[in-house]
Amino acid sequence: MTDVVSRAHPYMANSTDEARKHMLNAIGIQDVDELFEQIPPGHRTGHRFDLPDALTSEVSLKRHLTGVLGKNENCESYLSFLGGGIWQHHVPAICDEVWARSEFLTSVWGTAASDLGRNQAWFEYASQLGELIGMEFVGLPVYSWGAAVGHSFRMAARITGRRQVVLSSLMDPEREAVAKTYCGFAEQEGHIELIHVDHDPATGRLDLADLERKITDETAAVYFENPSYLGIIEDQGSRIAAMARNKGAETIVGVDPISLGVIAPPSDYGADITIGTTQPLGVHMNGGGGVGGFIATRDEERYAREYPTLQVSLADTIVPGERGFGMTLFGQSSYGSREDGNDWTGNSVYLWAIANAVYMSVMGPAGFEEVGKSILQRSRYAARQISSLPGVSVRWGAGFFKEFVVDFNATGRTVAEMNAALRDKQVFGGGDLSQDFPSFGQAALYCVTEIHTLDDIDYLVDSIGEVLAR
Amino acid sequence: MSGLRKYHAAVWDEPLVMELGATGRRGIVFPETEQAIVDAVGDAIELVPESVRRSGPANLPELSEPDVLRHYLHLSQETLGMMGISLFGTCTMKYNARVTESLVRLPHVAETHPAQDVQTQQGTLEIIYGLDRMLCELSGMDQFVFQPGGGADAAFLHATLTRAYHHARGELSQRREIITTAQAHPCNSATASAAGFDVITLPMEEKGYASVEALRSVVSERTAALMVNNPDDMGIYNPDIKEWVDIVHAAGGLCFYDHANFNGVMGRIRAAELGFDACMFMLHKTFGAPKAGGGPAVGAYGCREHLAEFLTTPVVDKDDEGYTVKVNRSAGTTQVREYMGNIPVVVKAYSWLRAMGADGVKEAADLSMLANNYMERRLLQIPGVTKALPHLEQHRMEMTRYSLADLTEETGVTTLDVQNRMVDFGVDAYWLAHEPWLIPEPFTPEAGEMWSIEDLDYWVDVIAQICEEARTTPELVTTAPHNQAIHRLDGSGLDDPGRWATTWRAYQRKNPDASAGTAG
């Protein structure tokens, strides 16, 4: 009886002898090998592929994957205070429900009519983000904040015809490494030179005197982040933008959009190009795979014509009064103009744009204000309590959002030692800055969000205290 | 064709979310800050320097949670996706196993942070390492990374790695040219240019690919790299590719294999055996992860040992203690994105390969070749449909490019018209061709291994029906679609600064009187 049970692969409808024969007959060949006639024999491999045995059964596959992934700990099984470019925020269940819909998940390109709903969701992403950041022209997302930094530098270089960008010396090294890749080598024409500005050691904010020295007639753009990588709220934005404008340079500001219910949008203090991350807007950390970036400006041709991205625009249909959505300025993308287009584009994180749209819709103005206030108070409380521990201090104890630098130098412990000991208490301590910022010595970047309760923070502080007491 | 189904898309006449809601409604609330915290730190807004406090609420919609849900469910229903049949060429539409979709949403993927201690990420690292080993096996490469966020990002990684390689040898000023072909995906030339290289594009010739002589005529001491795909999107395999690689290597250039069109050749050829230094696989195409409307995606980039020192990091390895992560920021010149990649997509690709095994991979390739050639037999029987480069008689690979030029000449109906009409049958729009179109009125289906013979037949029946309509009732086609949520787009304002609007606030400013229109 077992002979009649087909073992056709569940993912492939035609993996039956009957289907193969049907297609072979229709094509008029005996053997599928005949179809590969274009490939010269010398190109064909004789390699015996050594892949693990197939787990064709979902029963076995699920068992295997669950076993492997189960070796991970995660930020729900542990209490986590990691941030620094990707953050644990609450992701409303409705965000996952929507993006995981098969229609959105499986769409590829379609037409304006047949994938209307997806295109509208993209437009709603751009529109709501535009409200949050105060910009009228918003592109579809890019790969990450770092990618947005890189593209925005290249946009500014094209706009101004200049080749230098002045930026903070306290940037995320990971993000800056990506930006650098977009800037090329010095011996290349078109290379963009990055020039660092010092920070004020007392406040962590940009040192304006140093900035004044570094902005010149060669400066394409000044770039700073708000809040900065180390959590500092930069309150000198208007002056920085004015200094840039005086020298004919663009002002690019990178933001964490979840801060914008309480912090002014960069458009208020003079940003020309606003960029940032989309991950805090309803996307899980996904081991770093949750990142996404955005680029936005005023709706002026000076900027619009330099975008590397695709953009969705509201448009008419052939029926009066009916709305649709189409790609604006497609011709300047690499799809439209190959190497003559602006940078390049391709698959990005468009599904996350839908999660972002849903997130901003449930949040509304009150949600952003509430979450911003919650983060301000919780993170400030955590910083205050931690700095009450003997030998532990917080480098900049005021004027920050969500993240702050904890200084362990006086304890004689390394951050690595601290974090190893905290893991025994099911805590992921803050990110270790000692490698990337050696001048800080043993310091860690702690992140506190709306998900952290009073008890969580107190547990962290008690745990650090216990570790130090050993 | 009497056998075609009745179909009509959902029509919800759905307003923009910005037009919905009412003052004071909430879609989410957050826990009130505990009194002990408030007592300790005071009023929240006082914690923001006065000059940068938000001055007023963001002009976002105010909706209840179920209202948001229903709005976006309506939008999902107004999205065709793969609900019908989608044979979108170059994208290798295949099944996205839902078991993996469900597993990556669990906390042990979704709620992991990349800075967690490596001992707490051993599951993820095992998957990354395992996929790396499997892709090395399929390609003959020595090391893969999954950082690039799509195929174009992997091409960018190759362009920047080329730059780092020649920089290290002191030859970057001299080696300023990257060679590609008109049939290669635009991302190859675009990323080469963005990495600072001059681009040389070889034109297609009589045999369906550029000649060895054409290549020789442009290769020189200025050559930095070759970036090509093979087979191309027309289903044509360049049999001279080994010679191409030898010629470029002899001149000191690197060779990159854009394996976008891997589905037909997987298990049959290996990039390293053809001589390539590096290659790229798209995990969201060939390896079973979903398209997601354009990512999250992964361009898995693999290279040979001699280039590994220039690779971006992190790189995952293994020692006696378990899996390890190597980070080298001083490399810093080839890092194209933050972190290790789109982990959920990596898990999905790993899972797909485990579900297929070596035999399954080869079977999928065979079935995709069979399906394409099966469809081709039927499509070419439709009057008005011809094959690109019809004088080439060998069987095409997993894709064939067709032309509707004859139909257009006879009826005036274009390939764009046909594309707009096919969605009236619940069939996803086909792929035309990348720029530049090498043949007129192109279309490019790719059958892949997922779709049944009945699906393939149905798809061909739809094309036959539309070609028939083009002759009998052409206006039915030129005004299509008719069974969708909206009608055909009028794109005349899309590149007009006075009319384009990428946000609702821009639209309202440019159209102060307009608010009556409704989407779909």
Coordinates of N, CA, C and O in Angstrom, one line a residue, chain B residues 281-342:
Chain B
F281 N 23.1 36.0 -3.7 CA 21.8 35.3 -3.8 C 20.8 36.2 -3.1 O 21.1 36.8 -2.1
M282 N 19.6 36.2 -3.7 CA 18.5 36.9 -3.0 C 17.7 36.0 -2.2 O 17.0 35.2 -2.8
L283 N 17.7 36.1 -0.9 CA 17.0 35.2 0.0 C 15.5 35.4 -0.1 O 14.8 34.4 0.2
H284 N 15.1 36.6 -0.5 CA 13.7 36.9 -0.6 C 13.1 36.5 -2.0 O 12.0 36.7 -2.3
K285 N 14.0 35.9 -2.8 CA 13.5 35.4 -4.1 C 13.7 33.9 -4.1 O 12.9 33.1 -3.8
T286 N 15.0 33.5 -4.5 CA 15.3 32.1 -4.7 C 15.1 31.3 -3.4 O 14.8 30.1 -3.5
F287 N 15.2 31.8 -2.2 CA 15.3 31.0 -1.0 C 14.0 31.1 -0.2 O 14.1 30.9 1.1
G288 N 12.9 31.5 -0.8 CA 11.7 31.2 -0.1 C 11.2 32.3 0.9 O 10.1 32.1 1.5
A289 N 11.9 33.3 1.1 CA 11.4 34.4 1.9 C 10.4 35.3 1.1 O 10.6 35.4 -0.1
P290 N 9.5 35.9 1.8 CA 8.5 36.7 1.0 C 9.0 38.0 0.4 O 10.0 38.5 0.9
K291 N 8.3 38.5 -0.6 CA 8.7 39.7 -1.2 C 8.4 40.9 -0.3 O 9.1 41.9 -0.4
A292 N 7.3 40.8 0.4 CA 6.9 41.9 1.3 C 6.7 43.2 0.6 O 6.9 44.3 1.3
G293 N 6.4 43.2 -0.6 CA 6.2 44.5 -1.3 C 7.5 45.3 -1.6 O 7.5 46.4 -2.0
G294 N 8.6 44.6 -1.2 CA 9.9 45.3 -1.4 C 10.7 45.3 -0.1 O 11.2 46.4 0.4
G295 N 10.8 44.2 0.5 CA 11.6 44.0 1.7 C 10.8 44.2 3.0 O 9.7 44.6 2.9
P296 N 11.3 43.7 4.1 CA 12.7 43.4 4.4 C 13.2 42.2 3.5 O 12.5 41.2 3.4
A297 N 14.5 42.4 3.1 CA 15.1 41.4 2.1 C 16.5 41.2 2.6 O 17.0 41.8 3.5
V298 N 17.1 40.3 1.9 CA 18.6 40.0 2.1 C 19.2 39.7 0.8 O 18.8 38.8 0.1
G299 N 20.3 40.4 0.5 CA 21.2 40.0 -0.6 C 22.4 39.3 0.1 O 23.2 40.0 0.6
A300 N 22.3 38.0 0.0 CA 23.4 37.2 0.7 C 24.7 37.3 -0.2 O 24.6 37.0 -1.4
Y301 N 25.7 37.8 0.4 CA 26.9 38.1 -0.4 C 28.0 37.1 0.0 O 28.4 37.0 1.2
G302 N 28.5 36.4 -1.0 CA 29.6 35.4 -0.7 C 30.8 35.7 -1.5 O 30.7 36.1 -2.7
C303 N 32.0 35.4 -1.0 CA 33.2 35.6 -1.7 C 34.2 34.5 -1.4 O 34.0 33.7 -0.5
R304 N 35.2 34.5 -2.2 CA 36.3 33.5 -2.1 C 37.2 34.0 -1.0 O 37.2 35.2 -0.6
E305 N 38.1 33.1 -0.5 CA 39.0 33.4 0.6 C 39.8 34.6 0.4 O 40.0 35.4 1.3
H306 N 40.3 34.8 -0.8 CA 41.3 35.9 -1.0 C 40.6 37.3 -0.9 O 41.3 38.3 -0.8
L307 N 39.3 37.3 -0.8 CA 38.6 38.6 -0.6 C 38.1 38.8 0.8 O 37.6 39.9 1.1
A308 N 38.1 37.7 1.6 CA 37.4 37.7 2.9 C 37.9 38.9 3.8 O 37.2 39.4 4.6
E309 N 39.2 39.2 3.6 CA 39.8 40.3 4.5 C 39.1 41.6 4.3 O 39.2 42.5 5.1
F310 N 38.5 41.8 3.1 CA 37.8 43.1 2.8 C 36.3 43.1 3.1 O 35.7 44.1 3.0
L311 N 35.8 41.9 3.5 CA 34.4 41.8 3.8 C 33.9 42.7 4.9 O 34.7 42.9 5.9
T312 N 32.7 43.1 4.8 CA 32.1 43.8 5.9 C 32.0 42.9 7.1 O 32.1 41.6 7.0
T313 N 31.9 43.4 8.3 CA 31.6 42.6 9.5 C 30.3 43.1 10.1 O 29.8 44.2 9.7
P314 N 29.6 42.4 11.0 CA 30.1 41.1 11.6 C 30.1 39.9 10.7 O 29.3 39.8 9.8
V315 N 31.1 39.0 11.0 CA 31.1 37.7 10.4 C 31.0 36.6 11.5 O 31.6 36.8 12.5
V316 N 30.2 35.6 11.2 CA 29.9 34.6 12.2 C 30.9 33.4 12.0 O 31.1 33.0 10.8
D317 N 31.4 32.9 13.0 CA 32.3 31.7 12.9 C 32.0 30.8 14.1 O 31.1 31.0 14.9
K318 N 32.8 29.8 14.2 CA 32.5 28.8 15.2 C 33.8 28.3 15.8 O 34.8 28.2 15.0
D319 N 33.9 28.1 17.1 CA 35.0 27.5 17.7 C 34.5 26.4 18.7 O 33.4 26.1 18.7
D320 N 35.4 26.0 19.5 CA 35.1 24.9 20.5 C 34.0 25.3 21.5 O 33.2 24.5 22.0
E321 N 34.0 26.6 21.7 CA 33.0 27.1 22.7 C 31.6 27.3 22.1 O 30.6 27.5 22.9
G322 N 31.5 27.4 20.8 CA 30.2 27.7 20.2 C 30.4 28.7 19.0 O 31.5 28.8 18.5
Y323 N 29.4 29.4 18.7 CA 29.4 30.3 17.6 C 29.9 31.7 18.1 O 29.6 32.1 19.2
T324 N 30.7 32.3 17.2 CA 31.3 33.6 17.6 C 31.0 34.6 16.6 O 30.6 34.3 15.4
V325 N 31.2 35.9 17.0 CA 31.0 37.0 16.0 C 32.2 37.8 16.0 O 32.8 38.2 17.0
K326 N 32.7 38.1 14.8 CA 33.9 38.9 14.6 C 33.5 40.2 14.0 O 32.8 40.3 13.0
V327 N 33.9 41.3 14.7 CA 33.5 42.7 14.3 C 34.8 43.4 14.0 O 35.8 43.3 14.8
N328 N 34.9 44.1 12.9 CA 36.1 44.8 12.6 C 35.7 46.2 11.9 O 35.5 46.2 10.7
R329 N 35.6 47.2 12.8 CA 35.1 48.4 12.2 C 36.1 49.2 11.5 O 35.9 50.0 10.6
S330 N 37.4 48.8 11.7 CA 38.5 49.5 11.0 C 38.4 49.2 9.5 O 38.8 49.9 8.7
A331 N 37.8 48.0 9.2 CA 37.5 47.7 7.8 C 36.7 48.8 7.3 O 37.1 49.5 6.3
G332 N 35.6 49.1 8.0 CA 34.8 50.3 7.8 C 34.5 50.8 6.4 O 33.9 51.9 6.3
T333 N 35.0 50.2 5.4 CA 34.9 50.7 4.1 C 33.9 49.9 3.2 O 33.6 50.2 2.1
T334 N 33.5 48.8 3.8 CA 32.5 47.9 3.1 C 31.3 47.7 3.9 O 30.5 46.8 3.5
Q335 N 31.1 48.3 5.0 CA 29.9 48.1 5.8 C 28.7 48.8 5.1 O 28.7 50.1 5.0
V336 N 27.7 48.1 4.7 CA 26.6 48.7 3.9 C 25.4 48.9 4.8 O 24.4 49.5 4.3
R337 N 25.3 48.3 5.9 CA 24.2 48.5 6.8 C 24.6 48.1 8.2 O 25.6 47.5 8.4
E338 N 23.7 48.5 9.2 CA 24.0 48.1 10.6 C 23.7 46.7 10.8 O 22.7 46.1 10.2
Y339 N 24.5 46.0 11.7 CA 24.2 44.7 12.2 C 24.4 43.6 11.2 O 25.0 43.7 10.2
M340 N 23.8 42.4 11.6 CA 24.1 41.2 10.9 C 23.2 40.9 9.7 O 23.3 39.8 9.1
G341 N 22.2 41.7 9.6 CA 21.2 41.4 8.5 C 19.8 41.3 9.0 O 19.5 41.3 10.2
N342 N 18.9 41.1 8.1 CA 17.5 40.9 8.4 C 17.3 39.4 8.9 O 17.1 38.5 8.1

